[in-house]
Tab-separated table of C-alpha atoms and ligand atoms in Angstrom:
chain	number	residue	atom	x	y	z
C	17	MET	CA	-84.541	-225.488	-166.528
C	18	ARG	CA	-82.431	-226.606	-163.624
C	19	ILE	CA	-83.293	-224.468	-160.591
C	20	GLY	CA	-81.317	-224.394	-157.352
C	21	ILE	CA	-83.231	-223.324	-154.264
C	22	LEU	CA	-81.095	-221.485	-151.714
C	23	GLY	CA	-83.328	-221.422	-148.641
C	24	SER	CA	-86.092	-224.022	-148.497
C	25	GLY	CA	-88.511	-222.409	-146.070
C	26	LEU	CA	-91.925	-220.871	-146.686
C	27	MET	CA	-90.994	-219.226	-149.985
C	28	GLY	CA	-88.239	-221.534	-151.260
C	29	GLY	CA	-90.061	-224.721	-150.262
C	30	LYS	CA	-93.268	-223.705	-152.020
C	31	LEU	CA	-91.707	-222.120	-155.100
C	32	GLY	CA	-89.331	-225.064	-155.526
C	33	THR	CA	-92.286	-227.439	-155.330
C	34	ILE	CA	-94.181	-225.405	-157.927
C	35	PHE	CA	-91.150	-225.202	-160.244
C	36	ALA	CA	-90.754	-228.992	-160.029
C	37	ARG	CA	-94.470	-229.531	-160.737
C	38	ALA	CA	-94.155	-227.146	-163.700
C	39	GLY	CA	-91.525	-229.496	-165.143
C	40	HIS	CA	-88.246	-227.979	-163.966
C	41	ASP	CA	-85.373	-229.831	-162.352
C	42	VAL	CA	-85.106	-228.591	-158.762
C	43	VAL	CA	-82.477	-228.929	-156.037
C	44	PHE	CA	-83.688	-227.883	-152.577
C	45	SER	CA	-80.933	-226.636	-150.289
C	46	TYR	CA	-80.273	-224.684	-147.117
C	47	ALA	CA	-82.533	-225.727	-144.256
C	48	ARG	CA	-81.551	-226.734	-140.754
C	49	SER	CA	-82.389	-230.364	-141.393
C	50	GLU	CA	-81.480	-232.540	-144.331
C	51	GLN	CA	-84.626	-234.586	-143.649
C	52	LYS	CA	-86.749	-231.531	-144.426
C	53	LEU	CA	-84.982	-231.032	-147.751
C	54	LYS	CA	-85.466	-234.715	-148.634
C	55	LYS	CA	-89.148	-234.552	-147.722
C	56	LEU	CA	-89.652	-231.420	-149.835
C	57	ALA	CA	-87.988	-233.179	-152.777
C	58	LYS	CA	-90.125	-236.310	-152.319
C	59	ASP	CA	-93.395	-234.387	-151.870
C	60	ALA	CA	-92.715	-232.162	-154.883
C	61	LYS	CA	-93.463	-235.234	-157.016
C	62	GLY	CA	-91.479	-233.877	-159.911
C	63	ASN	CA	-87.812	-234.008	-160.720
C	64	ALA	CA	-86.570	-232.702	-157.365
C	65	HIS	CA	-83.629	-233.533	-155.107
C	66	ALA	CA	-82.112	-232.412	-151.835
C	67	GLY	CA	-78.581	-231.049	-151.855
C	68	THR	CA	-76.092	-228.615	-150.430
C	69	PRO	CA	-76.080	-224.989	-151.593
C	70	ALA	CA	-72.989	-225.811	-153.673
C	71	GLU	CA	-74.828	-228.711	-155.309
C	72	ALA	CA	-77.872	-226.496	-155.908
C	73	ALA	CA	-75.661	-223.905	-157.602
C	74	ARG	CA	-73.720	-226.375	-159.757
C	75	ASP	CA	-75.137	-226.488	-163.313
C	76	ALA	CA	-78.137	-224.366	-162.281
C	77	ASP	CA	-79.797	-222.229	-164.944
C	78	ALA	CA	-81.210	-220.141	-162.123
C	79	LEU	CA	-80.939	-219.919	-158.355
C	80	LEU	CA	-83.794	-218.772	-156.151
C	81	LEU	CA	-82.470	-216.902	-153.117
C	82	ALA	CA	-85.066	-217.263	-150.356
C	83	VAL	CA	-83.406	-216.745	-146.984
C	84	HIS	CA	-83.757	-214.159	-144.256
C	85	TRP	CA	-81.555	-211.132	-144.958
C	86	SER	CA	-79.320	-212.097	-142.029
C	87	ARG	CA	-78.501	-215.453	-143.744
C	88	VAL	CA	-77.619	-214.106	-147.207
C	89	ASP	CA	-73.840	-213.997	-146.681
C	90	ASP	CA	-73.816	-217.480	-145.168
C	91	VAL	CA	-75.816	-219.147	-147.928
C	92	LEU	CA	-73.804	-217.386	-150.652
C	93	GLN	CA	-70.584	-218.505	-149.042
C	94	GLN	CA	-71.879	-222.098	-148.982
C	95	ALA	CA	-73.060	-221.847	-152.599
C	96	GLY	CA	-69.558	-220.904	-153.797
C	97	ASP	CA	-68.859	-219.202	-157.103
C	98	VAL	CA	-72.136	-218.016	-158.653
C	99	SER	CA	-70.535	-216.002	-161.465
C	100	GLY	CA	-72.597	-216.151	-164.618
C	101	LYS	CA	-75.649	-217.442	-162.752
C	102	VAL	CA	-79.125	-215.979	-162.795
C	103	ILE	CA	-80.095	-215.206	-159.200
C	104	VAL	CA	-83.788	-214.646	-158.649
C	105	THR	CA	-84.164	-213.119	-155.217
C	106	CYS	CA	-87.292	-212.860	-153.103
C	107	SER	CA	-85.230	-212.035	-150.008
C	108	LEU	CA	-86.135	-208.698	-148.487
C	109	PRO	CA	-83.646	-206.630	-146.478
C	110	MET	CA	-85.601	-206.934	-143.221
C	111	ASN	CA	-84.333	-206.427	-139.683
C	112	ALA	CA	-84.123	-209.334	-137.226
C	113	ASP	CA	-87.772	-209.151	-136.145
C	114	ASP	CA	-89.077	-208.554	-139.686
C	115	THR	CA	-90.659	-205.195	-138.874
C	116	GLU	CA	-88.550	-202.754	-140.952
C	117	LEU	CA	-86.492	-202.644	-144.117
C	118	VAL	CA	-82.855	-202.064	-143.176
C	119	ILE	CA	-82.006	-200.812	-146.693
C	120	ALA	CA	-84.372	-198.480	-148.548
C	121	HIS	CA	-84.805	-195.223	-150.509
C	122	THR	CA	-81.212	-194.775	-151.725
C	123	SER	CA	-80.565	-198.478	-152.356
C	124	SER	CA	-82.366	-201.826	-152.030
C	125	GLY	CA	-81.726	-205.366	-150.913
C	126	ALA	CA	-81.577	-206.520	-154.521
C	127	GLU	CA	-78.939	-203.925	-155.467
C	128	THR	CA	-76.932	-204.696	-152.334
C	129	LEU	CA	-77.061	-208.387	-153.241
C	130	ALA	CA	-75.901	-207.632	-156.787
C	131	GLN	CA	-72.891	-205.776	-155.350
C	132	LYS	CA	-71.990	-208.826	-153.241
C	133	ILE	CA	-71.992	-211.117	-156.327
C	134	PRO	CA	-70.957	-208.845	-159.214
C	135	GLY	CA	-70.492	-211.744	-161.658
C	136	ALA	CA	-74.091	-212.943	-161.237
C	137	GLN	CA	-77.250	-211.556	-162.855
C	138	VAL	CA	-79.718	-210.589	-160.140
C	139	VAL	CA	-83.456	-210.280	-160.689
C	140	SER	CA	-85.842	-209.276	-157.913
C	141	ALA	CA	-89.042	-211.355	-158.147
C	142	PHE	CA	-91.627	-213.163	-156.024
C	143	GLY	CA	-90.874	-211.035	-152.949
C	144	THR	CA	-94.046	-208.982	-153.440
C	145	VAL	CA	-96.453	-211.810	-152.591
C	146	PRO	CA	-96.983	-213.831	-149.408
C	147	SER	CA	-96.066	-217.521	-149.516
C	148	GLU	CA	-99.629	-218.388	-148.534
C	149	VAL	CA	-100.961	-217.458	-151.979
C	150	LEU	CA	-98.458	-219.372	-154.125
C	151	PHE	CA	-100.158	-222.780	-154.384
C	152	ASP	CA	-103.542	-221.138	-155.072
C	153	VAL	CA	-102.058	-219.059	-157.884
C	154	PHE	CA	-100.412	-222.160	-159.361
C	155	ALA	CA	-103.704	-224.070	-159.109
C	156	GLY	CA	-105.475	-221.222	-160.951
C	157	ARG	CA	-102.817	-220.791	-163.662
C	158	ARG	CA	-105.231	-221.611	-166.485
C	159	LYS	CA	-107.645	-218.841	-165.507
C	160	ALA	CA	-108.048	-216.009	-168.015
C	161	LYS	CA	-107.137	-213.293	-165.518
C	162	ARG	CA	-103.905	-213.983	-163.716
C	163	PRO	CA	-102.585	-211.947	-160.801
C	164	SER	CA	-99.641	-209.689	-161.600
C	165	LEU	CA	-96.123	-210.157	-160.328
C	166	ALA	CA	-93.731	-207.244	-160.688
C	167	TYR	CA	-90.033	-208.008	-161.172
C	168	CYS	CA	-86.951	-205.974	-162.011
C	169	GLY	CA	-83.364	-206.508	-163.072
C	170	ASP	CA	-80.611	-205.199	-165.330
C	171	ASP	CA	-79.759	-208.270	-167.437
C	172	PRO	CA	-82.227	-209.104	-170.264
C	173	ARG	CA	-81.383	-212.833	-170.319
C	174	ALA	CA	-81.831	-213.150	-166.565
C	175	LYS	CA	-85.112	-211.265	-166.752
C	176	LYS	CA	-86.341	-213.678	-169.427
C	177	VAL	CA	-85.563	-216.602	-167.119
C	178	ALA	CA	-87.347	-214.904	-164.210
C	179	ALA	CA	-90.380	-214.056	-166.363
C	180	ARG	CA	-90.643	-217.709	-167.413
C	181	LEU	CA	-90.598	-218.855	-163.767
C	182	ILE	CA	-93.151	-216.191	-162.815
C	183	SER	CA	-95.386	-217.296	-165.659
C	184	ASP	CA	-94.933	-221.004	-164.831
C	185	THR	CA	-96.056	-220.217	-161.275
C	186	GLY	CA	-99.326	-218.757	-162.599
C	187	PHE	CA	-98.660	-215.008	-162.446
C	188	ASP	CA	-98.619	-212.422	-165.208
C	189	PRO	CA	-95.019	-211.114	-165.176
C	190	VAL	CA	-94.854	-207.305	-165.062
C	191	ASP	CA	-91.451	-205.909	-166.018
C	192	ALA	CA	-90.849	-203.008	-163.627
C	193	GLY	CA	-87.538	-202.046	-165.244
C	194	PRO	CA	-83.951	-202.002	-163.955
C	195	LEU	CA	-82.781	-203.466	-160.662
C	196	ARG	CA	-82.905	-200.045	-159.002
C	197	MET	CA	-86.722	-200.320	-159.159
C	198	ALA	CA	-86.335	-202.727	-156.234
C	199	ARG	CA	-86.195	-199.478	-154.211
C	200	SER	CA	-89.919	-199.258	-154.946
C	201	LEU	CA	-90.775	-202.967	-155.083
C	202	GLU	CA	-89.370	-203.777	-151.635
C	203	PRO	CA	-91.397	-201.113	-149.753
C	204	PHE	CA	-94.462	-202.149	-151.832
C	205	THR	CA	-94.052	-205.563	-150.225
C	206	ILE	CA	-94.482	-204.019	-146.785
C	207	LEU	CA	-97.893	-202.788	-147.942
C	208	ILE	CA	-98.801	-206.243	-149.291
C	209	ALA	CA	-97.627	-207.895	-146.046
C	210	ARG	CA	-99.705	-205.484	-143.989
C	211	LEU	CA	-102.800	-206.204	-146.075
C	212	ALA	CA	-102.120	-209.940	-145.988
C	213	TYR	CA	-101.357	-210.401	-142.321
C	214	GLU	CA	-103.015	-207.499	-140.524
C	215	THR	CA	-106.392	-207.056	-142.200
C	216	LYS	CA	-109.423	-209.301	-142.542
C	217	GLY	CA	-109.528	-211.847	-145.341
C	218	GLY	CA	-106.446	-213.949	-144.697
C	219	PRO	CA	-102.914	-213.984	-146.037
C	220	ALA	CA	-103.573	-215.649	-149.414
C	221	LEU	CA	-103.362	-212.292	-151.174
C	222	ALA	CA	-102.158	-211.440	-154.676
C	223	TYR	CA	-102.517	-208.245	-156.732
C	224	ARG	CA	-103.351	-207.356	-160.316
C	225	PHE	CA	-102.510	-204.205	-162.273
C	226	GLU	CA	-105.116	-203.208	-164.824
C	227	ARG	CA	-104.770	-200.688	-167.625
C	228	TYR	CA	-107.731	-198.621	-168.834
O	488	NAP	N1	-92.768	-215.795	-146.160
O	488	NAP	C1	-93.256	-214.936	-147.025
O	488	NAP	O1	-94.476	-214.902	-147.258
O	488	NAP	C2	-92.358	-213.985	-147.771
O	488	NAP	C3	-92.924	-213.168	-148.755
O	488	NAP	C4	-92.098	-212.316	-149.491
O	488	NAP	C5	-90.735	-212.297	-149.252
O	488	NAP	N2	-90.211	-213.076	-148.260
O	488	NAP	C6	-88.766	-213.028	-148.055
O	488	NAP	O2	-88.250	-214.261	-148.535
O	488	NAP	C7	-87.131	-214.667	-147.741
O	488	NAP	C8	-87.419	-216.060	-147.186
O	488	NAP	O3	-88.554	-215.975	-146.346
O	488	NAP	P1	-89.246	-217.281	-145.771
O	488	NAP	O4	-90.477	-216.818	-145.108
O	488	NAP	O5	-89.296	-218.323	-146.829
O	488	NAP	O6	-88.190	-217.702	-144.640
O	488	NAP	P2	-88.086	-219.075	-143.869
O	488	NAP	O7	-89.381	-219.809	-143.956
O	488	NAP	O8	-87.528	-218.759	-142.543
O	488	NAP	O9	-87.026	-219.875	-144.747
O	488	NAP	C9	-85.663	-219.617	-144.689
O	488	NAP	C10	-84.890	-220.890	-144.965
O	488	NAP	O10	-83.554	-220.679	-144.510
O	488	NAP	C11	-83.180	-221.761	-143.664
O	488	NAP	N3	-82.206	-221.367	-142.649
O	488	NAP	C12	-82.294	-220.367	-141.750
O	488	NAP	N4	-81.202	-220.344	-140.958
O	488	NAP	C13	-80.429	-221.353	-141.384
O	488	NAP	C14	-79.170	-221.856	-140.968
O	488	NAP	N5	-78.494	-221.314	-139.971
O	488	NAP	N6	-78.653	-222.912	-141.633
O	488	NAP	C15	-79.334	-223.480	-142.649
O	488	NAP	N7	-80.539	-223.052	-143.084
O	488	NAP	C16	-81.068	-222.012	-142.451
O	488	NAP	C17	-84.466	-222.174	-143.019
O	488	NAP	O11	-84.305	-223.476	-142.469
O	488	NAP	P3	-85.535	-224.271	-141.790
O	488	NAP	O12	-86.379	-224.738	-142.918
O	488	NAP	O13	-84.868	-225.378	-141.077
O	488	NAP	O14	-86.231	-223.283	-140.913
O	488	NAP	C18	-85.433	-222.079	-144.167
O	488	NAP	O15	-85.388	-223.245	-144.975
O	488	NAP	C19	-86.964	-213.617	-146.659
O	488	NAP	O16	-85.955	-212.716	-147.023
O	488	NAP	C20	-88.316	-212.904	-146.615
O	488	NAP	O17	-88.188	-211.556	-146.220
O	488	NAP	C21	-90.984	-213.926	-147.534
């Protein structure tokens, strides 16, 4: 697939690199320096390029939205018309100092995003894990027991695309249902972040659901 990365920081930089190494065509966009985007593309060692958000969006089968909540409007404006596109978002609706969700309970960041771009198909995915674990999960993708990754969305085709990317990254995709389930997924991420960053053991944390 051709994947446009909107926001090439901790999440977008790593996921874009993994997608390229998994064989996808990747365009890294939206960082404060073009040099950084070029370096990411070079280091990905796959079929990856640096571009503008508009170039990342053009012909993309999917776009990964990975910016701080405060940058969502700006990057979408730079991306241009995203009607008909699959938008996989890991962006959480956090306040400026990343301590609290600014949307919760009665809506979610993912639903708010979907309202901003009604012609696009939004899936919430990857936001429930810290960036620090991504390369380790990819490296362990052939292990029998994969960590879970919950995702949600309303459009079946978009969810299929997201599940493929989740699987290519080394996770077991867990379909959590419609996009409104982001009301539960986003607060769950606060728990994961607390465990990752504020308890012993380090931030390379993933989770696995098991049925008995
Ligand atoms: N980090 C995590 O572990 C994690 C986990 C789950 C969910 N999330 C969510 O994922 C989203 C992305 O998080 P992140 O940690 O990847 O953020 P990040 O490292 O700060 O990356 C954001 C990207 O946006 C770019 N950017 C910011 N302001 C810009 C501007 N004015 N013009 C152009 N580019 C600009 C940054 O540029 P530079 O590269 O130049 O800084 C960076 O490439 C957030 O919504 C966060 O809540 C993060």
